[in-house]
Coordinates of C-alpha atoms and ligand atoms in Angstrom, one line a residue:
M1 CA 23.7 74.4 32.5
L2 CA 25.2 72.8 29.4
K3 CA 22.7 72.2 26.6
I4 CA 23.3 68.7 25.2
D5 CA 21.6 67.8 22.0
L6 CA 22.8 64.4 20.8
N7 CA 20.1 64.2 18.1
S8 CA 20.5 67.3 15.9
P9 CA 21.8 67.3 12.3
A10 CA 24.6 69.7 13.5
F11 CA 25.7 67.1 16.1
F12 CA 25.8 64.3 13.6
A13 CA 27.7 66.4 11.1
D14 CA 30.4 67.3 13.6
P15 CA 30.0 65.9 17.2
Y16 CA 33.5 67.1 18.2
P17 CA 32.8 70.7 19.4
L18 CA 30.2 69.3 21.8
Y19 CA 32.6 66.6 23.0
A20 CA 35.2 69.3 23.6
K21 CA 32.7 71.3 25.7
L22 CA 31.7 68.2 27.7
R23 CA 35.3 67.2 28.3
S24 CA 36.1 70.7 29.8
D25 CA 32.8 71.6 31.5
A26 CA 31.1 68.3 32.4
P27 CA 33.4 65.3 31.9
I28 CA 31.0 62.9 33.6
C29 CA 27.7 64.4 32.4
P30 CA 24.2 63.2 33.4
L31 CA 22.3 62.4 30.2
M32 CA 19.1 61.2 31.8
P33 CA 18.2 59.7 35.2
G34 CA 20.7 56.8 35.9
I35 CA 22.7 57.4 32.7
W36 CA 26.0 59.3 32.4
L37 CA 28.3 60.2 29.6
A38 CA 32.1 60.1 30.1
T39 CA 34.2 62.1 27.6
R40 CA 37.8 62.4 29.1
Y41 CA 40.5 60.0 28.1
E42 CA 41.6 59.2 31.6
D43 CA 38.1 58.5 32.8
A44 CA 37.3 56.4 29.8
N45 CA 40.5 54.4 30.1
R46 CA 39.9 53.9 33.9
I47 CA 36.2 52.9 33.5
L48 CA 37.0 50.3 30.8
R49 CA 39.6 48.6 33.0
D50 CA 37.8 48.9 36.4
P51 CA 36.2 45.6 37.4
R52 CA 33.7 47.5 39.5
F53 CA 32.1 48.5 36.2
G54 CA 30.5 45.6 34.2
K55 CA 27.7 44.8 31.8
D56 CA 24.0 44.5 32.7
F57 CA 22.3 44.5 29.3
L58 CA 18.9 43.0 30.2
A59 CA 18.4 45.1 33.3
G60 CA 19.0 48.1 31.1
V61 CA 16.5 46.9 28.5
A62 CA 14.0 46.3 31.3
R63 CA 14.5 49.8 32.6
R64 CA 14.1 51.4 29.2
Y65 CA 11.4 49.3 27.6
G66 CA 9.7 47.3 30.4
T67 CA 10.3 43.8 31.7
D68 CA 8.2 42.1 29.0
T69 CA 10.6 43.3 26.3
V70 CA 13.4 41.4 27.9
K71 CA 11.8 38.1 26.7
E72 CA 11.9 39.2 23.0
P73 CA 14.2 36.8 21.1
A74 CA 16.5 39.6 19.8
F75 CA 17.3 40.7 23.3
Q76 CA 17.8 37.1 24.5
T77 CA 20.2 36.3 21.6
V78 CA 22.2 39.5 22.1
N79 CA 22.4 38.7 25.8
R80 CA 24.5 35.6 24.9
F81 CA 27.1 37.8 23.2
M82 CA 30.4 37.7 25.2
L83 CA 30.5 41.4 24.7
L84 CA 27.7 41.7 27.2
M85 CA 28.9 39.3 29.9
N86 CA 30.9 39.7 33.0
P87 CA 33.5 37.4 34.5
P88 CA 33.6 34.5 35.1
E89 CA 31.2 33.8 32.1
H90 CA 32.9 36.3 29.9
T91 CA 36.4 34.9 30.7
R92 CA 35.2 31.4 29.8
L93 CA 33.6 32.4 26.5
R94 CA 36.4 34.7 25.5
T95 CA 39.1 32.0 26.2
L96 CA 37.2 29.5 24.1
I97 CA 36.3 31.8 21.3
S98 CA 39.8 33.4 21.1
K99 CA 41.3 29.9 20.6
A100 CA 39.2 29.5 17.4
F101 CA 39.5 33.1 16.3
G102 CA 43.3 33.3 16.8
V103 CA 44.1 30.3 14.6
K104 CA 44.3 32.2 11.3
Q105 CA 47.6 34.1 11.1
A106 CA 48.1 37.6 9.8
P107 CA 49.5 36.7 6.4
E108 CA 46.5 34.4 5.7
L109 CA 44.0 37.1 6.8
R110 CA 45.9 39.7 4.7
H111 CA 45.7 37.4 1.7
L112 CA 42.0 36.9 2.2
A113 CA 41.3 40.6 2.5
R114 CA 43.5 41.4 -0.6
R115 CA 41.7 38.8 -2.7
E116 CA 38.2 40.1 -1.8
A117 CA 39.2 43.8 -2.1
N118 CA 40.6 43.1 -5.6
R119 CA 37.5 41.2 -6.6
L120 CA 35.3 44.1 -5.5
V121 CA 37.3 46.8 -7.2
D122 CA 37.4 44.7 -10.4
G123 CA 33.6 44.5 -10.2
F124 CA 33.1 48.3 -10.5
I125 CA 36.3 49.7 -12.0
D126 CA 34.8 50.1 -15.5
Q127 CA 31.8 52.1 -14.2
R128 CA 34.1 55.0 -13.4
R129 CA 31.7 56.1 -10.6
T130 CA 30.3 54.3 -7.5
D131 CA 29.1 54.6 -4.0
L132 CA 32.1 53.3 -2.1
I133 CA 30.0 52.5 1.0
K134 CA 27.7 50.3 -0.9
T135 CA 30.1 48.6 -3.3
F136 CA 33.3 48.4 -1.2
A137 CA 33.2 49.3 2.5
Y138 CA 30.2 47.1 3.4
P139 CA 30.8 44.1 1.1
L140 CA 34.5 43.8 2.0
P141 CA 34.3 42.8 5.7
V142 CA 31.2 40.7 5.0
R143 CA 33.1 38.7 2.4
V144 CA 36.0 38.3 4.8
I145 CA 33.9 37.1 7.6
C146 CA 31.9 34.8 5.2
A147 CA 35.2 33.3 4.0
L148 CA 36.4 32.8 7.7
L149 CA 33.1 31.1 8.5
D150 CA 33.1 29.3 5.2
I151 CA 29.5 30.3 4.4
R152 CA 28.3 31.2 1.0
L153 CA 28.1 34.9 0.2
E154 CA 24.6 34.5 -1.3
D155 CA 23.4 33.0 2.0
S156 CA 24.8 35.9 4.0
L157 CA 23.0 38.4 1.8
R158 CA 19.7 36.9 2.9
F159 CA 20.3 38.0 6.5
L160 CA 22.6 41.0 5.9
E161 CA 19.8 43.6 5.9
D162 CA 18.5 42.0 9.0
T163 CA 21.8 42.5 10.8
Q164 CA 21.3 46.2 10.6
A165 CA 18.0 45.6 12.5
L166 CA 19.8 43.6 15.2
V167 CA 22.4 46.3 15.7
K168 CA 19.6 48.8 16.6
V169 CA 19.2 47.1 20.0
F170 CA 22.5 48.8 20.9
E171 CA 21.5 52.3 19.9
L172 CA 21.2 55.0 22.5
S173 CA 18.1 56.4 21.0
P174 CA 15.0 54.4 22.0
I175 CA 13.6 51.9 19.5
G176 CA 9.9 51.2 18.9
P177 CA 7.9 48.0 18.5
A178 CA 8.5 47.8 14.7
E179 CA 12.2 47.9 15.2
V180 CA 12.0 45.2 18.0
H181 CA 10.0 43.1 15.6
A182 CA 12.6 43.5 12.8
A183 CA 15.4 42.7 15.3
N184 CA 13.5 39.5 16.4
R185 CA 13.3 38.4 12.7
A186 CA 17.0 39.0 12.3
A187 CA 17.8 36.9 15.4
Q188 CA 15.6 34.1 14.1
A189 CA 17.1 34.2 10.7
F190 CA 20.6 33.9 12.2
D191 CA 19.5 31.1 14.5
D192 CA 17.9 29.0 11.7
Y193 CA 20.8 29.4 9.4
F194 CA 23.7 28.8 11.8
R195 CA 22.0 25.9 13.6
A196 CA 22.0 24.2 10.2
V197 CA 25.7 25.2 9.6
C198 CA 26.7 23.7 13.0
R199 CA 24.9 20.5 12.2
E200 CA 26.7 20.2 8.9
R201 CA 30.1 21.1 10.3
R202 CA 29.8 18.5 13.1
K203 CA 29.4 15.9 10.3
N204 CA 32.1 17.5 8.0
P205 CA 34.5 19.6 10.1
G206 CA 36.9 21.9 8.2
T207 CA 39.3 24.7 9.1
D208 CA 36.6 27.3 9.2
L209 CA 35.7 29.3 12.2
V210 CA 32.4 27.4 12.9
S211 CA 34.3 24.1 12.9
L212 CA 37.0 25.6 15.1
L213 CA 34.4 26.9 17.6
L214 CA 32.8 23.5 17.7
Q215 CA 36.1 21.9 18.5
A216 CA 37.5 24.6 20.9
E217 CA 38.1 23.2 24.4
E218 CA 39.6 24.3 27.6
G219 CA 40.1 21.4 30.0
E220 CA 36.7 19.5 29.8
D221 CA 34.9 22.7 28.7
R222 CA 33.4 23.4 25.3
L223 CA 31.0 25.9 23.8
N224 CA 27.4 24.8 23.4
E225 CA 25.4 25.4 20.2
D226 CA 23.5 28.4 21.5
E227 CA 26.7 30.0 22.6
I228 CA 28.3 29.4 19.2
I229 CA 25.3 30.7 17.3
A230 CA 25.0 33.9 19.3
N231 CA 28.7 34.6 19.2
V232 CA 29.0 33.9 15.5
A233 CA 26.2 36.5 15.2
L234 CA 28.4 38.8 17.3
L235 CA 31.4 38.3 15.1
F236 CA 29.3 38.9 12.1
L237 CA 27.8 42.1 13.5
A238 CA 30.9 43.4 15.3
G239 CA 33.0 42.5 12.4
H240 CA 31.2 44.2 9.6
E241 CA 29.2 47.3 10.8
T242 CA 32.3 48.6 12.6
T243 CA 34.8 48.0 9.9
A244 CA 32.5 49.1 7.0
N245 CA 31.8 52.4 8.7
M246 CA 35.5 52.8 9.7
L247 CA 36.6 52.3 6.1
G248 CA 34.2 55.0 4.9
N249 CA 35.4 57.3 7.7
A250 CA 39.0 56.7 6.9
L251 CA 38.5 57.5 3.2
L252 CA 36.6 60.6 3.9
T253 CA 39.2 61.8 6.4
L254 CA 42.1 61.2 4.1
F255 CA 40.4 63.0 1.2
R256 CA 39.5 65.9 3.5
H257 CA 43.3 66.2 4.3
P258 CA 44.9 66.2 0.8
D259 CA 48.4 66.8 2.1
Q260 CA 48.2 63.7 4.3
L261 CA 46.6 61.7 1.5
D262 CA 49.5 62.7 -0.8
L263 CA 52.0 61.7 1.9
L264 CA 50.4 58.3 2.1
R265 CA 50.1 57.8 -1.6
G266 CA 53.8 58.7 -2.0
N267 CA 54.8 56.3 0.8
P268 CA 52.5 53.3 1.3
S269 CA 54.6 52.0 4.1
L270 CA 52.8 54.7 6.2
L271 CA 49.6 52.7 5.9
P272 CA 49.7 51.2 9.4
Q273 CA 50.3 54.7 10.9
A274 CA 47.6 56.2 8.7
V275 CA 45.1 53.6 9.9
T276 CA 46.0 54.3 13.5
E277 CA 45.5 58.0 13.0
C278 CA 42.1 57.4 11.2
L279 CA 41.0 55.2 14.1
R280 CA 41.9 58.0 16.6
Y281 CA 40.6 60.9 14.6
E282 CA 37.3 59.5 13.2
T283 CA 36.5 56.2 14.8
S284 CA 33.3 54.3 13.9
V285 CA 32.4 53.1 17.5
H286 CA 31.8 56.1 19.7
I287 CA 30.2 54.5 22.7
A288 CA 31.0 51.6 25.0
A289 CA 28.6 51.1 27.9
R290 CA 29.3 50.0 31.4
V291 CA 27.1 49.6 34.5
A292 CA 28.4 50.4 38.0
M293 CA 28.3 47.2 40.2
Q294 CA 28.6 49.3 43.3
D295 CA 28.6 53.1 44.1
I296 CA 31.8 54.5 42.5
A297 CA 33.1 58.1 42.8
I298 CA 34.7 59.6 39.8
G299 CA 36.0 63.1 40.5
A300 CA 33.1 65.1 42.0
V301 CA 30.5 62.6 40.7
T302 CA 29.2 59.4 42.3
I303 CA 27.9 56.8 39.9
K304 CA 25.4 54.8 41.9
Q305 CA 25.1 51.0 41.8
G306 CA 23.0 50.0 38.7
E307 CA 23.6 53.3 36.9
T308 CA 25.0 53.2 33.3
V309 CA 28.0 55.1 32.0
Y310 CA 28.4 55.6 28.3
I311 CA 32.1 55.8 27.6
N312 CA 32.6 58.2 24.7
L313 CA 35.6 56.7 22.8
G314 CA 35.3 59.3 20.0
A315 CA 35.7 62.1 22.6
A316 CA 38.5 60.4 24.5
N317 CA 40.5 60.0 21.3
R318 CA 40.5 63.7 20.9
D319 CA 41.3 64.7 24.5
P320 CA 44.0 67.4 24.4
A321 CA 45.2 66.3 27.8
V322 CA 46.6 63.2 26.1
F323 CA 47.0 64.0 22.4
S324 CA 48.6 67.2 21.3
D325 CA 46.6 69.3 18.8
P326 CA 43.9 66.5 18.8
D327 CA 41.7 67.9 16.1
R328 CA 44.5 67.8 13.6
F329 CA 44.7 64.7 11.4
L330 CA 48.4 63.9 11.2
I331 CA 49.6 60.6 9.9
G332 CA 53.2 61.2 11.0
R333 CA 52.3 61.8 14.7
P334 CA 55.3 61.1 16.9
E335 CA 54.9 58.0 19.0
L336 CA 51.7 58.5 20.9
P337 CA 52.2 58.7 24.7
R338 CA 49.0 56.9 25.4
K339 CA 47.2 54.5 23.0
P340 CA 44.0 55.9 21.4
L341 CA 40.9 53.8 22.4
P342 CA 39.0 52.9 19.2
F343 CA 39.0 49.3 20.2
G344 CA 38.1 49.9 23.8
G345 CA 40.3 48.5 26.6
G346 CA 40.3 46.0 29.5
I347 CA 38.7 42.6 29.3
H348 CA 36.4 43.5 26.4
Y349 CA 39.2 44.9 24.2
C350 CA 38.1 44.2 20.6
L351 CA 38.7 40.6 19.7
G352 CA 38.8 41.6 16.0
A353 CA 41.3 44.5 16.3
R354 CA 44.0 42.7 14.4
L355 CA 41.6 41.6 11.6
A356 CA 40.1 45.1 11.4
R357 CA 43.5 46.8 11.0
I358 CA 44.4 44.2 8.3
E359 CA 41.2 44.9 6.4
L360 CA 41.5 48.6 6.6
E361 CA 45.2 48.7 5.5
T362 CA 44.5 46.3 2.7
A363 CA 41.3 48.1 1.5
L364 CA 43.1 51.5 1.3
D365 CA 46.1 50.0 -0.4
I366 CA 44.2 48.3 -3.1
L367 CA 41.9 51.2 -3.7
F368 CA 44.7 53.7 -4.1
R369 CA 46.8 51.3 -6.3
K370 CA 44.0 50.3 -8.6
L371 CA 42.3 53.8 -8.8
P372 CA 45.1 56.3 -8.7
K373 CA 42.7 59.0 -10.0
L374 CA 40.1 58.3 -7.3
Q375 CA 38.1 61.5 -6.2
L376 CA 35.3 61.7 -3.6
E377 CA 32.3 63.8 -4.5
N378 CA 30.7 65.0 -1.3
I379 CA 33.5 65.6 1.2
D380 CA 32.3 69.0 2.4
N381 CA 28.8 67.9 3.2
P382 CA 28.8 64.1 3.6
C383 CA 25.8 62.2 4.7
W384 CA 26.4 61.0 8.3
K385 CA 24.1 58.4 9.8
P386 CA 21.9 59.9 12.5
T387 CA 23.3 57.5 15.1
I388 CA 25.4 58.1 18.2
T389 CA 26.9 54.7 19.0
I390 CA 28.1 54.0 15.5
R391 CA 29.6 56.9 13.4
G392 CA 29.5 56.3 9.7
L393 CA 28.4 57.5 6.3
D394 CA 25.2 56.6 4.5
Y395 CA 27.0 56.9 1.2
L396 CA 30.2 58.1 -0.3
L397 CA 30.1 58.8 -4.0
A398 CA 33.4 58.6 -5.9
H399 CA 34.7 58.8 -9.5
W400 CA 38.0 58.1 -11.2
Ligands
HEM501 C1 37.3 49.3 12.9 C2 36.6 48.2 13.3 C3 36.3 47.9 14.7 C4 36.1 48.8 15.7 C5 36.2 50.3 15.8 C6 35.7 47.9 16.9 C7 35.5 48.4 18.2 C8 35.2 47.6 19.3 C9 35.1 48.1 20.6 C10 35.1 49.6 21.0 C11 34.9 47.0 21.4 C12 34.7 47.1 22.9 C13 33.3 47.3 23.4 C14 33.1 47.4 24.9 O1 34.1 47.5 25.6 O2 32.0 47.4 25.3 C15 34.8 45.9 20.6 C16 34.6 44.6 21.0 C17 34.5 43.5 20.2 N1 34.8 43.4 18.8 FE1 35.4 45.0 17.7 N2 35.7 46.6 16.5 C18 36.0 46.6 15.2 C19 36.1 45.4 14.4 C20 35.9 44.1 14.8 C21 36.0 42.9 14.0 C22 36.5 42.9 12.5 C23 35.6 41.9 14.8 C24 35.5 40.4 14.4 C25 35.3 39.9 13.3 C26 35.2 42.4 16.1 C27 34.8 41.7 17.1 C28 34.6 42.2 18.4 C29 34.2 41.3 19.5 C30 33.9 39.8 19.5 C31 34.2 42.1 20.7 C32 33.8 41.7 22.1 C33 35.0 41.4 22.9 C34 34.7 41.0 24.3 O3 33.6 41.3 24.8 O4 35.5 40.4 24.9 N3 35.4 43.8 16.0 N4 35.1 46.2 19.3

């Protein structure tokens, strides 16, 4: 019997040996009653695209924490995220939200990311030492999403800490009453703030995302205020935790592979490829969850209706059946036969993938240009967060 410890310091430091063992010995592995972990690329890719698998967030909450917990505001808000819906509700929301989200073109987004990255580096360049997670990786996507929503940075800082509390409701490890309470507070803070923003934008519409969401229509259909507020919260959460952690992971990975870093520094046109390889090698989102809508056989295993599968994107991205020499970080990989899955796949494919890539490319570019002597301090023993769904660093000290 395979021993699976998803909670040990060794696992957080390097989960990939366990992932490799799971892929070969137990590719669809029972984690606890009714919950499975899928680690092979082919299974992950198939489950993400199979309409017999869907989302069932509140039922999962009820099973884990009891039916009363379902009524908590944090879980109710999160349940309005399109991320957690099935067709036809998901199709409707995704169509309307994509209309607003797709308006800004790549050059405009790049300009925005560049402006904010420059401002951040200028803010700490004279200190000669900083924690890049705190002063760069987190603030950058927050500033970009604030600019897109046209909300003041000072305002977002009020509920920024709270967003970390709201994210906890997605964690695999169980959360306690204090964490539920903090998540409720976060949901309320979001609600209060963005309801006021909606009121103001109805009166004075602009070209910002909130105004565009208020105007988005498909036939006679429009988004209501609850839908807008919950999904702005989703964009805020999905847009900054993921990207901030990914930027830290990309920096660490590049500095752990000095030959690849030199290659990139010598040829910045490799940035898009470098970001693709960072996303494959050390992605920040390791788990996407799906629930079986009926009994479904995968290989020798049958997932029963109502059971959950955690699709392990981090493990799928290192599957040797698809990527040759998968544990090697190689920017110049030949054209990949199959696409890595850092942004998921199927109907829930990351809506912000284009923005995330732009932010990551721009951030690395500006950092390397402005700080040519940049060195990271704790690359052999970095401080990984003790979380499974999101993989990222607590801090990343650097000097130049
Ligand atoms: C490196 C950064 C990012 C990573 C690794 C990432 C990863 C993912 C993944 C894996 C999913 C699919 C989850 C599932 O299938 O259950 C997803 C969905 C989503 N992401 Fe991202 N994401 C990133 C950045 C962003 C950004 C910048 C935004 C927007 C500002 C964003 C918005 C969304 C939204 C709205 C969804 C839900 C789409 C739907 O349900 O149709 N993400 N992301």
